Short mmCIF file of C-alpha atoms in Angstrom, two decimals:
data_model
loop_
_atom_site.label_atom_id
_atom_site.label_comp_id
_atom_site.label_asym_id
_atom_site.label_seq_id
_atom_site.Cartn_x
_atom_site.Cartn_y
_atom_site.Cartn_z
CA UNK A 1 6.83 -17.71 -11.57
CA UNK A 2 5.25 -15.86 -14.46
CA UNK A 3 7.10 -13.00 -16.14
CA UNK A 4 4.79 -10.23 -17.30
CA UNK A 5 5.87 -7.89 -20.07
CA UNK A 6 3.73 -4.77 -19.97
CA UNK A 7 3.63 -1.06 -20.60
CA UNK A 8 1.49 1.36 -18.62
CA UNK A 9 0.11 4.72 -19.74
CA UNK A 10 -1.76 7.66 -18.28
CA UNK A 11 -4.63 8.58 -20.59
CA UNK A 12 -7.00 11.58 -20.35
CA UNK A 13 -10.38 10.34 -19.12
CA UNK A 14 -12.17 11.71 -22.19
CA UNK A 15 -9.97 9.54 -24.45
CA UNK A 16 -10.61 6.21 -22.76
CA UNK A 17 -13.99 5.50 -24.36
CA UNK A 18 -12.65 5.04 -27.88
CA UNK A 19 -10.01 2.45 -27.08
CA UNK A 20 -12.08 -0.71 -27.61
CA UNK A 21 -11.46 -0.64 -31.37
CA UNK A 22 -8.33 -2.00 -33.11
CA UNK A 23 -5.40 0.37 -32.63
CA UNK A 24 -3.17 -1.00 -35.39
CA UNK A 25 -4.11 -1.68 -39.00
CA UNK A 26 -4.50 -5.41 -39.57
CA UNK A 27 -5.10 -6.19 -35.90
CA UNK A 28 -8.33 -7.58 -34.47
CA UNK A 29 -10.09 -6.88 -31.18
CA UNK A 30 -11.96 -9.53 -29.22
CA UNK A 31 -15.05 -9.01 -27.11
CA UNK A 32 -14.37 -6.72 -24.13
CA UNK A 33 -15.03 -7.91 -20.59
CA UNK A 34 -15.59 -5.82 -17.46
CA UNK A 35 -14.79 -6.47 -13.82
CA UNK A 36 -14.63 -4.58 -10.54
CA UNK A 37 -11.28 -5.10 -8.82
CA UNK A 38 -10.37 -4.18 -5.27
CA UNK A 39 -6.66 -4.61 -4.48
CA UNK A 40 -5.20 -4.21 -0.99
CA UNK A 41 -1.42 -3.78 -0.71
CA UNK A 42 0.39 -4.90 2.43
CA UNK A 43 3.69 -3.85 3.99
CA UNK A 44 5.24 -2.93 7.33
CA UNK A 45 5.14 0.57 8.78
CA UNK A 46 8.69 1.11 7.49
CA UNK A 47 7.89 -0.42 4.09
CA UNK A 48 10.28 -3.35 4.36
CA UNK A 49 8.87 -5.11 1.31
CA UNK A 50 9.23 -2.00 -0.82
CA UNK A 51 12.85 -1.62 0.29
CA UNK A 52 13.47 -5.18 -0.94
CA UNK A 53 11.86 -4.43 -4.31
CA UNK A 54 8.72 -6.49 -3.60
CA UNK A 55 4.99 -5.85 -3.54
CA UNK A 56 2.35 -7.98 -1.84
CA UNK A 57 -1.34 -7.61 -2.54
CA UNK A 58 -4.66 -9.40 -2.22
CA UNK A 59 -7.11 -8.72 -5.04
CA UNK A 60 -10.85 -9.35 -4.94
CA UNK A 61 -12.56 -9.95 -8.25
CA UNK A 62 -16.20 -10.68 -7.51
CA UNK A 63 -16.13 -13.59 -5.08
CA UNK A 64 -12.58 -14.67 -5.94
CA UNK A 65 -9.41 -13.70 -4.07
CA UNK A 66 -5.87 -13.85 -5.43
CA UNK A 67 -2.65 -13.18 -3.54
CA UNK A 68 0.09 -11.73 -5.74
CA UNK A 69 3.78 -11.14 -5.10
CA UNK A 70 5.72 -9.07 -7.60
CA UNK A 71 9.41 -8.34 -7.90
CA UNK A 72 10.54 -4.85 -8.78
CA UNK A 73 11.08 -3.88 -12.38
CA UNK A 74 14.67 -2.91 -13.02
CA UNK A 75 15.97 -1.72 -16.39
CA UNK A 76 13.91 -4.41 -18.12
CA UNK A 77 10.18 -4.16 -18.84
CA UNK A 78 9.57 -7.60 -17.36
CA UNK A 79 8.53 -8.22 -13.75
CA UNK A 80 8.41 -11.45 -11.82
CA UNK A 81 4.92 -12.40 -10.66
CA UNK A 82 3.70 -15.16 -8.34
CA UNK A 83 -0.05 -15.69 -7.91
CA UNK A 84 -2.01 -18.04 -5.68
CA UNK A 85 -5.74 -18.36 -5.01
CA UNK A 86 -7.07 -17.65 -1.53
CA UNK A 87 -10.21 -18.79 0.23
CA UNK A 88 -10.87 -15.25 1.50
CA UNK A 89 -9.25 -11.82 1.70
CA UNK A 90 -6.70 -12.74 4.39
CA UNK A 91 -3.00 -13.04 3.64
CA UNK A 92 -1.53 -16.53 3.53
CA UNK A 93 2.25 -16.23 3.70
CA UNK A 94 2.63 -20.01 3.69
CA UNK A 95 1.93 -19.67 -0.02
CA UNK A 96 5.00 -17.48 -0.45
CA UNK A 97 7.29 -20.52 -0.66
CA UNK A 98 9.46 -20.45 -3.74
CA UNK A 99 9.13 -16.67 -4.12
CA UNK A 100 11.55 -13.84 -3.21
CA UNK A 101 9.29 -13.12 -0.22
CA UNK A 102 9.98 -16.51 1.38
CA UNK A 103 13.25 -15.40 2.97
CA UNK A 104 11.52 -12.49 4.69
CA UNK A 105 8.51 -14.28 6.12
CA UNK A 106 9.57 -14.50 9.73
CA UNK A 107 7.02 -14.52 12.51
CA UNK A 108 7.94 -10.95 13.28
CA UNK A 109 7.22 -9.82 9.73
CA UNK A 110 3.89 -11.61 9.72
CA UNK A 111 2.83 -9.64 12.78
CA UNK A 112 3.94 -6.32 11.30
CA UNK A 113 2.29 -6.57 7.90
CA UNK A 114 -0.74 -4.33 7.51
CA UNK A 115 -2.75 -2.73 4.68
CA UNK A 116 -0.94 0.34 3.34
CA UNK A 117 -3.24 1.43 0.50
CA UNK A 118 -6.14 0.13 -1.56
CA UNK A 119 -7.06 0.42 -5.24
CA UNK A 120 -10.61 0.13 -6.53
CA UNK A 121 -11.02 0.12 -10.32
CA UNK A 122 -13.51 -0.80 -12.98
CA UNK A 123 -11.40 -2.69 -15.52
CA UNK A 124 -12.33 -3.18 -19.16
CA UNK A 125 -10.18 -5.87 -20.77
CA UNK A 126 -9.88 -6.12 -24.55
CA UNK A 127 -7.89 -8.93 -26.24
CA UNK A 128 -5.94 -7.72 -29.26
CA UNK A 129 -4.51 -10.01 -31.90
CA UNK A 130 -1.95 -9.06 -34.51
CA UNK A 131 -0.55 -11.40 -37.13
CA UNK A 132 2.06 -12.82 -34.75
CA UNK A 133 1.15 -11.70 -31.25
CA UNK A 134 -1.57 -11.63 -28.63
CA UNK A 135 -1.80 -8.51 -26.49
CA UNK A 136 -4.16 -7.63 -23.66
CA UNK A 137 -5.38 -4.06 -23.36
CA UNK A 138 -6.72 -3.16 -19.91
CA UNK A 139 -8.49 0.14 -19.23
CA UNK A 140 -8.57 1.04 -15.53
CA UNK A 141 -10.71 3.80 -14.02
CA UNK A 142 -11.04 4.27 -10.28
CA UNK A 143 -9.21 5.47 -7.19
CA UNK A 144 -6.24 4.72 -4.97
CA UNK A 145 -6.97 5.32 -1.28
CA UNK A 146 -4.53 5.59 1.61
CA UNK A 147 -6.09 6.73 4.87
CA UNK A 148 -7.85 10.05 4.15
CA UNK A 149 -5.98 10.59 0.87
CA UNK A 150 -7.15 9.48 -2.56
CA UNK A 151 -5.95 9.79 -6.13
CA UNK A 152 -7.80 9.13 -9.36
CA UNK A 153 -6.72 6.33 -11.70
CA UNK A 154 -7.17 6.73 -15.48
CA UNK A 155 -4.76 4.25 -16.98
CA UNK A 156 -4.23 1.81 -19.80
CA UNK A 157 -2.00 -1.24 -19.60
CA UNK A 158 -0.73 -3.25 -22.56
CA UNK A 159 0.52 -6.73 -21.72
CA UNK A 160 2.21 -9.06 -24.18
CA UNK A 161 0.58 -12.47 -23.71
CA UNK A 162 2.48 -14.18 -26.51
CA UNK A 163 4.49 -13.18 -29.54
CA UNK A 164 6.92 -10.38 -30.27
CA UNK A 165 7.78 -7.34 -28.13
CA UNK A 166 7.95 -5.40 -31.40
CA UNK A 167 4.19 -5.80 -31.82
CA UNK A 168 3.63 -4.56 -28.26
CA UNK A 169 5.50 -1.37 -29.09
CA UNK A 170 3.60 -0.93 -32.37
CA UNK A 171 0.34 -1.01 -30.44
CA UNK A 172 1.82 1.32 -27.81
CA UNK A 173 2.81 3.82 -30.49
CA UNK A 174 -0.70 3.73 -31.96
CA UNK A 175 -2.16 4.24 -28.47
CA UNK A 176 0.06 7.26 -27.95
CA UNK A 177 -1.16 8.86 -31.18
CA UNK A 178 -4.84 8.03 -30.76
CA UNK A 179 -5.35 8.76 -27.09
CA UNK A 180 -2.64 11.27 -26.13
CA UNK A 181 -1.25 8.55 -23.87
CA UNK A 182 1.80 9.24 -21.70
CA UNK A 183 4.11 6.35 -20.94
CA UNK A 184 4.61 5.65 -17.23
CA UNK A 185 6.92 2.77 -16.40
CA UNK A 186 6.24 3.08 -12.68
CA UNK A 187 3.84 0.55 -11.23
CA UNK A 188 0.52 1.27 -9.56
CA UNK A 189 2.18 0.19 -6.31
CA UNK A 190 4.85 2.88 -6.60
CA UNK A 191 2.18 5.53 -6.97
CA UNK A 192 0.28 3.99 -4.06
CA UNK A 193 3.29 4.25 -1.77
CA UNK A 194 3.69 7.93 -2.72
CA UNK A 195 0.10 8.55 -1.73
CA UNK A 196 0.51 6.66 1.54
CA UNK A 197 3.57 8.77 2.37
CA UNK A 198 1.75 12.00 1.56
CA UNK A 199 4.04 12.70 -1.38
CA UNK A 200 3.02 13.80 -4.87
CA UNK A 201 4.97 13.79 -8.13
CA UNK A 202 8.19 12.76 -6.42
CA UNK A 203 11.42 13.28 -8.35
CA UNK A 204 12.88 9.82 -8.93
CA UNK A 205 16.62 9.26 -8.99
CA UNK A 206 18.19 7.13 -11.68
CA UNK A 207 18.56 3.50 -10.68
CA UNK A 208 21.79 1.54 -10.85
CA UNK A 209 22.53 -0.35 -14.06
CA UNK A 210 24.14 -3.78 -13.93
CA UNK A 211 25.67 -5.15 -17.13
CA UNK A 212 26.69 -8.79 -17.25
CA UNK A 213 30.11 -9.47 -18.70
CA UNK A 214 28.65 -11.74 -21.37
CA UNK A 215 26.30 -9.15 -22.86
CA UNK A 216 26.76 -8.11 -26.46
CA UNK A 217 27.06 -4.41 -27.26
CA UNK A 218 23.49 -4.40 -28.59
CA UNK A 219 22.07 -6.09 -25.49
CA UNK A 220 23.98 -3.73 -23.19
CA UNK A 221 22.64 -0.74 -25.10
CA UNK A 222 19.07 -2.02 -24.68
CA UNK A 223 19.52 -2.37 -20.91
CA UNK A 224 20.92 1.17 -20.65
CA UNK A 225 18.23 2.62 -22.93
CA UNK A 226 15.43 0.97 -20.96
CA UNK A 227 16.82 2.28 -17.69
CA UNK A 228 17.05 5.79 -19.15
CA UNK A 229 13.50 5.58 -20.48
CA UNK A 230 12.20 4.43 -17.10
CA UNK A 231 14.00 7.33 -15.39
CA UNK A 232 12.61 9.82 -17.92
CA UNK A 233 9.01 8.59 -17.76
CA UNK A 234 9.09 8.37 -13.95
CA UNK A 235 9.86 12.09 -13.74
CA UNK A 236 7.53 13.26 -16.51
CA UNK A 237 4.73 14.38 -14.19
CA UNK A 238 7.11 16.04 -11.73
CA UNK A 239 8.73 17.91 -14.61
CA UNK A 240 5.36 19.00 -16.04
CA UNK A 241 4.26 20.18 -12.59
CA UNK A 242 7.47 22.19 -12.21
CA UNK A 243 6.92 23.79 -15.62
CA UNK A 244 3.31 24.68 -14.77
CA UNK A 245 4.44 26.23 -11.49
CA UNK A 246 7.15 28.23 -13.25
CA UNK A 247 4.73 29.49 -15.89
CA UNK A 248 2.23 30.49 -13.20
CA UNK A 249 4.91 32.44 -11.32
CA UNK A 250 5.97 34.09 -14.55
CA UNK A 251 2.40 35.11 -15.38
CA UNK A 252 1.81 36.54 -11.91
CA UNK A 253 5.08 38.41 -11.94
CA UNK A 254 4.36 39.99 -15.31
CA UNK A 255 0.80 40.83 -14.32
CA UNK A 256 -0.43 38.97 -17.36
CA UNK A 257 0.80 41.83 -19.55
CA UNK A 258 2.61 39.72 -22.14
CA UNK A 259 2.22 36.32 -23.76
CA UNK A 260 4.27 33.80 -21.82
CA UNK A 261 5.97 32.61 -24.99
CA UNK A 262 7.66 36.06 -25.24
CA UNK A 263 8.30 36.55 -21.53
CA UNK A 264 11.97 36.87 -20.54
CA UNK A 265 11.50 36.65 -16.77
CA UNK A 266 13.24 33.82 -14.97
CA UNK A 267 11.12 31.87 -12.48
#
């Protein structure tokens, strides 16, 4: 298993072009590389894998195929990840041994798995190096498709390859300032499931928080803070949409006669 530590952001499309340069003073950027990725996510009709906190996908990168299993991200920023190469684009659940999916791979499940949604992106990858850390910046532009529905992808991911999480957050802060980036701790898969279900900007409930008895006060605070941040960022778009709807109702109700900042109507 590999544990990936990453942060994901929504970035306005017009801001993506300038992100190939160093974001933090003293850091260095390597040569960018580009690839076209097509990822197909599999689950049952009732989304059994999702209910168990797992995602299963097959990604095509040129002529190469990789099967990936990921565990859900709880209050931590890390996610478990298991990757295996495939000869073609067909699932091979025999390669799920030693992963959380192994216990679910009955013959019945194998028959019920089907593509749920697909993501096609042009990815630009830029290696970033600070004094103590190596970070990968990935710029994704493309679409998620589920049946007749589609949704645009304009995202940036920062993944800590080695070094200190502190450096990851320094780069993230610089990205926020430079590109008007909005943190989104939900995975691409979570957004894909929303699209497949015909839902948009779903309000996400707070997840449960489990604190081990041996945690120090500082460690417990970090777990709680991360869970709160995930809950906040997961509902950012739903909250913004609700505000836009309220402002629109207010403007229509007032007939556009007064600036909204001075309007006293309740939506």
